[in-house]
Amino acid sequence: MNNYLREQVLLTSGVNVLKCMRCGKCTATCPAFDEMDYHPHQFVYMVEKGDIEALMKSGSFYKCLTCFACVERCPRDVEPAKIVEAIRLSEVRQQGKNHLVPDSIPDMLDEDLPQQAIVTAFRKYTK
């Protein structure tokens, strides 16, 4: 199943993970860095190695704000955010894996949560 997941993520994202030189610039600019078990450059490397299941189990891809700061910062145009999106989509497509429903949003609100995160989460997790 690892090869199948890897191929699905690569196909969905359209990213060439072999272009990554692991400089870490994508991770350095990530505003959600502190919240993630795995960071943008690690996502790229783990997909390259086919370790998709570990990424899915970590839930780090749900912490991504989809701000595309990592994409803007990458000197090789690897686009780590597209990999995160593809992994998220693979997870959501599995039956019973949708982690956000409209009725649960009011309970998650607090004064520190940016509104962009709420809109992005709703848009991404309800597919």
JSON list of N, CA and C in Angstrom, two decimals, residues 30-39 58-65:
[
{"chain": "A", "resi": 30, "resn": "CYS", "atom": "N", "xyz": [7.56, 28.55, 7.65]},
{"chain": "A", "resi": 30, "resn": "CYS", "atom": "CA", "xyz": [6.25, 27.99, 7.98]},
{"chain": "A", "resi": 30, "resn": "CYS", "atom": "C", "xyz": [5.70, 28.56, 9.30]},
{"chain": "A", "resi": 31, "resn": "PRO", "atom": "N", "xyz": [4.53, 29.22, 9.26]},
{"chain": "A", "resi": 31, "resn": "PRO", "atom": "CA", "xyz": [3.97, 29.78, 10.49]},
{"chain": "A", "resi": 31, "resn": "PRO", "atom": "C", "xyz": [3.41, 28.72, 11.44]},
{"chain": "A", "resi": 32, "resn": "ALA", "atom": "N", "xyz": [3.18, 27.51, 10.95]},
{"chain": "A", "resi": 32, "resn": "ALA", "atom": "CA", "xyz": [2.65, 26.43, 11.79]},
{"chain": "A", "resi": 32, "resn": "ALA", "atom": "C", "xyz": [3.74, 25.47, 12.25]},
{"chain": "A", "resi": 33, "resn": "PHE", "atom": "N", "xyz": [4.98, 25.84, 12.06]},
{"chain": "A", "resi": 33, "resn": "PHE", "atom": "CA", "xyz": [6.14, 24.99, 12.37]},
{"chain": "A", "resi": 33, "resn": "PHE", "atom": "C", "xyz": [6.06, 24.38, 13.76]},
{"chain": "A", "resi": 34, "resn": "ASP", "atom": "N", "xyz": [5.77, 25.18, 14.77]},
{"chain": "A", "resi": 34, "resn": "ASP", "atom": "CA", "xyz": [5.76, 24.70, 16.16]},
{"chain": "A", "resi": 34, "resn": "ASP", "atom": "C", "xyz": [4.66, 23.69, 16.45]},
{"chain": "A", "resi": 35, "resn": "GLU", "atom": "N", "xyz": [3.63, 23.67, 15.63]},
{"chain": "A", "resi": 35, "resn": "GLU", "atom": "CA", "xyz": [2.49, 22.78, 15.85]},
{"chain": "A", "resi": 35, "resn": "GLU", "atom": "C", "xyz": [2.64, 21.42, 15.17]},
{"chain": "A", "resi": 36, "resn": "MET", "atom": "N", "xyz": [3.62, 21.26, 14.31]},
{"chain": "A", "resi": 36, "resn": "MET", "atom": "CA", "xyz": [3.75, 20.06, 13.49]},
{"chain": "A", "resi": 36, "resn": "MET", "atom": "C", "xyz": [4.77, 19.07, 14.05]},
{"chain": "A", "resi": 37, "resn": "ASP", "atom": "N", "xyz": [4.44, 17.78, 13.93]},
{"chain": "A", "resi": 37, "resn": "ASP", "atom": "CA", "xyz": [5.42, 16.73, 14.24]},
{"chain": "A", "resi": 37, "resn": "ASP", "atom": "C", "xyz": [6.43, 16.61, 13.10]},
{"chain": "A", "resi": 38, "resn": "TYR", "atom": "N", "xyz": [5.93, 16.76, 11.87]},
{"chain": "A", "resi": 38, "resn": "TYR", "atom": "CA", "xyz": [6.77, 16.75, 10.68]},
{"chain": "A", "resi": 38, "resn": "TYR", "atom": "C", "xyz": [6.61, 18.10, 9.99]},
{"chain": "A", "resi": 39, "resn": "HIS", "atom": "N", "xyz": [7.69, 18.58, 9.41]},
{"chain": "A", "resi": 39, "resn": "HIS", "atom": "CA", "xyz": [7.71, 19.91, 8.82]},
{"chain": "A", "resi": 39, "resn": "HIS", "atom": "C", "xyz": [7.74, 19.82, 7.29]},
{"chain": "A", "resi": 58, "resn": "SER", "atom": "N", "xyz": [0.47, 11.01, 11.89]},
{"chain": "A", "resi": 58, "resn": "SER", "atom": "CA", "xyz": [0.92, 12.14, 12.72]},
{"chain": "A", "resi": 58, "resn": "SER", "atom": "C", "xyz": [-0.12, 13.25, 12.82]},
{"chain": "A", "resi": 59, "resn": "GLY", "atom": "N", "xyz": [-0.88, 13.44, 11.77]},
{"chain": "A", "resi": 59, "resn": "GLY", "atom": "CA", "xyz": [-1.85, 14.54, 11.77]},
{"chain": "A", "resi": 59, "resn": "GLY", "atom": "C", "xyz": [-1.23, 15.90, 11.50]},
{"chain": "A", "resi": 60, "resn": "SER", "atom": "N", "xyz": [0.08, 15.95, 11.23]},
{"chain": "A", "resi": 60, "resn": "SER", "atom": "CA", "xyz": [0.74, 17.23, 10.96]},
{"chain": "A", "resi": 60, "resn": "SER", "atom": "C", "xyz": [0.14, 17.95, 9.77]},
{"chain": "A", "resi": 61, "resn": "PHE", "atom": "N", "xyz": [-0.36, 17.19, 8.81]},
{"chain": "A", "resi": 61, "resn": "PHE", "atom": "CA", "xyz": [-0.92, 17.82, 7.63]},
{"chain": "A", "resi": 61, "resn": "PHE", "atom": "C", "xyz": [-2.20, 18.60, 7.95]},
{"chain": "A", "resi": 62, "resn": "TYR", "atom": "N", "xyz": [-2.83, 18.31, 9.09]},
{"chain": "A", "resi": 62, "resn": "TYR", "atom": "CA", "xyz": [-3.99, 19.09, 9.49]},
{"chain": "A", "resi": 62, "resn": "TYR", "atom": "C", "xyz": [-3.60, 20.41, 10.13]},
{"chain": "A", "resi": 63, "resn": "LYS", "atom": "N", "xyz": [-2.34, 20.57, 10.49]},
{"chain": "A", "resi": 63, "resn": "LYS", "atom": "CA", "xyz": [-1.86, 21.81, 11.10]},
{"chain": "A", "resi": 63, "resn": "LYS", "atom": "C", "xyz": [-1.44, 22.83, 10.05]},
{"chain": "A", "resi": 64, "resn": "CYS", "atom": "N", "xyz": [-1.24, 22.38, 8.82]},
{"chain": "A", "resi": 64, "resn": "CYS", "atom": "CA", "xyz": [-0.84, 23.28, 7.73]},
{"chain": "A", "resi": 64, "resn": "CYS", "atom": "C", "xyz": [-1.93, 24.30, 7.47]},
{"chain": "A", "resi": 65, "resn": "LEU", "atom": "N", "xyz": [-1.55, 25.56, 7.38]},
{"chain": "A", "resi": 65, "resn": "LEU", "atom": "CA", "xyz": [-2.50, 26.64, 7.13]},
{"chain": "A", "resi": 65, "resn": "LEU", "atom": "C", "xyz": [-2.78, 26.86, 5.65]}
]
